[in-house]
Amino acid sequence: LVFEGIQQEIVLFLGEKSCGVHTGIRTIELEGVHELLTRGQDILHHTQLKEMDHSTEKWTMYFLDEDELDLLRWLRKHEQLTRAGHVIDVDVGIVTGLNEFFVLSEQQVEQYRLRPFTERLVGRSAQLSGAILTEQDWMNNVEKQFPAFLLHLPDVPFSQLPCELQSYIANGEAKGLHTGYKCRIRNHWYVVPSVWTPQAFMLRQIHQFP
């Protein structure tokens, strides 16, 4: 990983020459910064250059090869296929603004006595196996000390919170965690907005399978 502690498996570097001619994009997956240093620019010359369409396609599509891209473009235009957005309401999930503070393992929950103020959570797609999340799947994540709890605090002033919550929040503020953009623009930085449970969910970074 290029940035220590980052929660994504892939870091993408984009470079565009200002030559006035649009040529395409190359996407390269590496195991870590050491591979970037050892393979250098040579890897660019052995990676497929893919045609881009900025108007309708997101950059994440270009991790697929050219044949897969062609198939998706063909399916998008197919008359017998219906887009999900035409039959279901699609909305963004929970945005904590600071997973380090809000997404906790069971050990952390017990240490700070936060269990009454938590909701169940799947922290990362790598914690999922298959298309259905069962009660046992979530319990397995808890036993492995994966971050499986979301800190969901009442939207009230600091002085009205229980002592254990005040202590945890004060500890976060001592580390400067409340100064991040998404936290500091809230009325109370320690309250995650729009916490809700959907009828079904999919993660954006979806690990092994689409």
PDB file of C-alpha atoms in Angstrom, residues 29-150:
ATOM      1  CA  GLU A  29      -2.827  -3.083 -10.085  1.00  0.00           C
ATOM      2  CA  LEU A  30       0.215  -3.467  -7.821  1.00  0.00           C
ATOM      3  CA  GLU A  31       0.830  -5.285  -4.546  1.00  0.00           C
ATOM      4  CA  GLY A  32       2.507  -2.273  -2.968  1.00  0.00           C
ATOM      5  CA  VAL A  33       4.831   0.663  -3.419  1.00  0.00           C
ATOM      6  CA  HIS A  34       7.825  -1.704  -3.660  1.00  0.00           C
ATOM      7  CA  GLU A  35       6.407  -3.128  -6.889  1.00  0.00           C
ATOM      8  CA  LEU A  36       5.918   0.373  -8.260  1.00  0.00           C
ATOM      9  CA  LEU A  37       9.589   1.120  -7.593  1.00  0.00           C
ATOM     10  CA  THR A  38      10.972  -2.146  -8.987  1.00  0.00           C
ATOM     11  CA  ARG A  39       8.852  -2.357 -12.133  1.00  0.00           C
ATOM     12  CA  GLY A  40       8.902   1.350 -12.890  1.00  0.00           C
ATOM     13  CA  GLN A  41       7.711   2.750 -16.182  1.00  0.00           C
ATOM     14  CA  ASP A  42       8.312  -0.549 -17.947  1.00  0.00           C
ATOM     15  CA  ILE A  43       4.917  -1.779 -16.748  1.00  0.00           C
ATOM     16  CA  LEU A  44       3.177   1.037 -18.633  1.00  0.00           C
ATOM     17  CA  HIS A  45       4.394  -0.240 -21.971  1.00  0.00           C
ATOM     18  CA  HIS A  46       2.948  -3.714 -21.317  1.00  0.00           C
ATOM     19  CA  THR A  47      -0.478  -2.554 -20.153  1.00  0.00           C
ATOM     20  CA  GLN A  48      -3.472  -2.272 -22.457  1.00  0.00           C
ATOM     21  CA  LEU A  49      -4.520   1.256 -23.431  1.00  0.00           C
ATOM     22  CA  LYS A  50      -8.306   1.511 -23.097  1.00  0.00           C
ATOM     23  CA  GLU A  51     -10.658   3.908 -24.822  1.00  0.00           C
ATOM     24  CA  MET A  52     -12.457   6.236 -22.399  1.00  0.00           C
ATOM     25  CA  ASP A  53     -15.875   7.850 -22.363  1.00  0.00           C
ATOM     26  CA  HIS A  54     -15.959  10.557 -19.679  1.00  0.00           C
ATOM     27  CA  SER A  55     -19.576  11.461 -20.412  1.00  0.00           C
ATOM     28  CA  THR A  56     -21.179   8.178 -19.291  1.00  0.00           C
ATOM     29  CA  GLU A  57     -18.528   6.044 -17.593  1.00  0.00           C
ATOM     30  CA  LYS A  58     -16.824   6.206 -14.210  1.00  0.00           C
ATOM     31  CA  TRP A  59     -13.078   5.683 -13.953  1.00  0.00           C
ATOM     32  CA  THR A  60     -13.512   2.473 -11.926  1.00  0.00           C
ATOM     33  CA  MET A  61     -14.800   0.748 -15.079  1.00  0.00           C
ATOM     34  CA  TYR A  62     -11.326   0.812 -16.530  1.00  0.00           C
ATOM     35  CA  PHE A  63     -10.022  -1.853 -14.204  1.00  0.00           C
ATOM     36  CA  LEU A  64     -11.833  -4.208 -16.617  1.00  0.00           C
ATOM     37  CA  ASP A  65     -10.177  -5.383 -19.810  1.00  0.00           C
ATOM     38  CA  GLU A  66     -11.320  -4.221 -23.249  1.00  0.00           C
ATOM     39  CA  ASP A  67     -13.567  -7.244 -23.896  1.00  0.00           C
ATOM     40  CA  GLU A  68     -15.340  -6.767 -20.560  1.00  0.00           C
ATOM     41  CA  LEU A  69     -15.828  -3.071 -21.270  1.00  0.00           C
ATOM     42  CA  ASP A  70     -17.306  -3.846 -24.683  1.00  0.00           C
ATOM     43  CA  LEU A  71     -19.712  -6.348 -23.090  1.00  0.00           C
ATOM     44  CA  LEU A  72     -20.910  -3.817 -20.493  1.00  0.00           C
ATOM     45  CA  ARG A  73     -21.428  -1.161 -23.137  1.00  0.00           C
ATOM     46  CA  TRP A  74     -23.428  -3.620 -25.224  1.00  0.00           C
ATOM     47  CA  LEU A  75     -25.548  -4.711 -22.240  1.00  0.00           C
ATOM     48  CA  ARG A  76     -26.300  -1.094 -21.346  1.00  0.00           C
ATOM     49  CA  LYS A  77     -27.982  -0.637 -24.714  1.00  0.00           C
ATOM     50  CA  HIS A  78     -29.814  -3.992 -24.722  1.00  0.00           C
ATOM     51  CA  GLU A  79     -33.589  -3.553 -25.014  1.00  0.00           C
ATOM     52  CA  GLN A  80     -34.423  -6.599 -22.858  1.00  0.00           C
ATOM     53  CA  LEU A  81     -32.419  -5.419 -19.850  1.00  0.00           C
ATOM     54  CA  THR A  82     -33.777  -3.001 -17.241  1.00  0.00           C
ATOM     55  CA  ARG A  83     -31.524  -0.770 -15.186  1.00  0.00           C
ATOM     56  CA  ALA A  84     -31.795  -1.190 -11.423  1.00  0.00           C
ATOM     57  CA  GLY A  85     -32.502   2.517 -11.006  1.00  0.00           C
ATOM     58  CA  HIS A  86     -35.742   2.100 -12.958  1.00  0.00           C
ATOM     59  CA  VAL A  87     -37.265  -0.357 -10.451  1.00  0.00           C
ATOM     60  CA  ILE A  88     -35.608   0.341  -7.091  1.00  0.00           C
ATOM     61  CA  ASP A  89     -34.583   3.401  -5.106  1.00  0.00           C
ATOM     62  CA  VAL A  90     -30.797   3.584  -4.939  1.00  0.00           C
ATOM     63  CA  ASP A  91     -29.230   5.798  -2.300  1.00  0.00           C
ATOM     64  CA  VAL A  92     -25.858   6.315  -0.682  1.00  0.00           C
ATOM     65  CA  GLY A  93     -25.119   4.399   2.484  1.00  0.00           C
ATOM     66  CA  ILE A  94     -23.713   5.645   5.774  1.00  0.00           C
ATOM     67  CA  VAL A  95     -20.827   8.108   5.640  1.00  0.00           C
ATOM     68  CA  THR A  96     -19.072   8.274   9.007  1.00  0.00           C
ATOM     69  CA  GLY A  97     -16.430  10.791   8.011  1.00  0.00           C
ATOM     70  CA  LEU A  98     -13.951   9.019  10.281  1.00  0.00           C
ATOM     71  CA  ASN A  99     -14.034   5.237  10.532  1.00  0.00           C
ATOM     72  CA  GLU A 100     -11.238   5.268  13.089  1.00  0.00           C
ATOM     73  CA  PHE A 101     -13.653   6.829  15.593  1.00  0.00           C
ATOM     74  CA  PHE A 102     -17.052   5.511  14.512  1.00  0.00           C
ATOM     75  CA  VAL A 103     -16.401   1.944  13.288  1.00  0.00           C
ATOM     76  CA  LEU A 104     -15.379  -0.341  16.130  1.00  0.00           C
ATOM     77  CA  SER A 105     -14.446  -3.895  16.987  1.00  0.00           C
ATOM     78  CA  GLU A 106     -16.091  -5.719  19.873  1.00  0.00           C
ATOM     79  CA  GLN A 107     -12.959  -5.257  21.951  1.00  0.00           C
ATOM     80  CA  GLN A 108     -13.187  -1.477  21.517  1.00  0.00           C
ATOM     81  CA  VAL A 109     -16.913  -1.483  22.275  1.00  0.00           C
ATOM     82  CA  GLU A 110     -16.337  -3.332  25.545  1.00  0.00           C
ATOM     83  CA  GLN A 111     -13.281  -1.278  26.471  1.00  0.00           C
ATOM     84  CA  TYR A 112     -15.167   2.016  26.252  1.00  0.00           C
ATOM     85  CA  ARG A 113     -18.573   0.590  27.347  1.00  0.00           C
ATOM     86  CA  LEU A 114     -20.272   1.697  24.146  1.00  0.00           C
ATOM     87  CA  ARG A 115     -22.503  -1.265  23.296  1.00  0.00           C
ATOM     88  CA  PRO A 116     -25.852   0.507  24.021  1.00  0.00           C
ATOM     89  CA  PHE A 117     -24.848   3.151  21.481  1.00  0.00           C
ATOM     90  CA  THR A 118     -23.892   0.910  18.569  1.00  0.00           C
ATOM     91  CA  GLU A 119     -25.521  -0.609  15.497  1.00  0.00           C
ATOM     92  CA  ARG A 120     -24.403  -3.674  13.565  1.00  0.00           C
ATOM     93  CA  LEU A 121     -22.198  -2.962  10.600  1.00  0.00           C
ATOM     94  CA  VAL A 122     -20.228  -4.544   7.773  1.00  0.00           C
ATOM     95  CA  GLY A 123     -17.069  -2.489   7.647  1.00  0.00           C
ATOM     96  CA  ARG A 124     -15.448  -3.810   4.469  1.00  0.00           C
ATOM     97  CA  SER A 125     -16.461  -5.960   1.527  1.00  0.00           C
ATOM     98  CA  ALA A 126     -13.676  -8.420   2.366  1.00  0.00           C
ATOM     99  CA  GLN A 127     -15.746  -9.353   5.446  1.00  0.00           C
ATOM    100  CA  LEU A 128     -18.544 -10.691   3.229  1.00  0.00           C
ATOM    101  CA  SER A 129     -18.816 -14.171   1.761  1.00  0.00           C
ATOM    102  CA  GLY A 130     -21.444 -14.655  -0.935  1.00  0.00           C
ATOM    103  CA  ALA A 131     -24.482 -12.555  -1.766  1.00  0.00           C
ATOM    104  CA  ILE A 132     -26.336 -12.956   1.556  1.00  0.00           C
ATOM    105  CA  LEU A 133     -25.204 -11.768   4.987  1.00  0.00           C
ATOM    106  CA  THR A 134     -26.514 -14.006   7.770  1.00  0.00           C
ATOM    107  CA  GLU A 135     -26.578 -13.565  11.530  1.00  0.00           C
ATOM    108  CA  GLN A 136     -23.788 -16.134  11.806  1.00  0.00           C
ATOM    109  CA  ASP A 137     -21.685 -14.300   9.216  1.00  0.00           C
ATOM    110  CA  TRP A 138     -21.853 -11.138  11.290  1.00  0.00           C
ATOM    111  CA  MET A 139     -21.064 -13.037  14.497  1.00  0.00           C
ATOM    112  CA  ASN A 140     -18.022 -14.559  12.798  1.00  0.00           C
ATOM    113  CA  ASN A 141     -16.807 -11.055  11.994  1.00  0.00           C
ATOM    114  CA  VAL A 142     -17.303 -10.036  15.620  1.00  0.00           C
ATOM    115  CA  GLU A 143     -15.326 -13.041  16.870  1.00  0.00           C
ATOM    116  CA  LYS A 144     -12.479 -12.187  14.497  1.00  0.00           C
ATOM    117  CA  GLN A 145     -12.418  -8.673  15.988  1.00  0.00           C
ATOM    118  CA  PHE A 146     -13.315  -7.106  12.656  1.00  0.00           C
ATOM    119  CA  PRO A 147     -14.842  -3.607  12.875  1.00  0.00           C
ATOM    120  CA  ALA A 148     -18.466  -4.740  13.114  1.00  0.00           C
ATOM    121  CA  PHE A 149     -20.101  -1.972  15.156  1.00  0.00           C
ATOM    122  CA  LEU A 150     -21.151   1.546  14.184  1.00  0.00           C
TER     123      LEU A 150
END
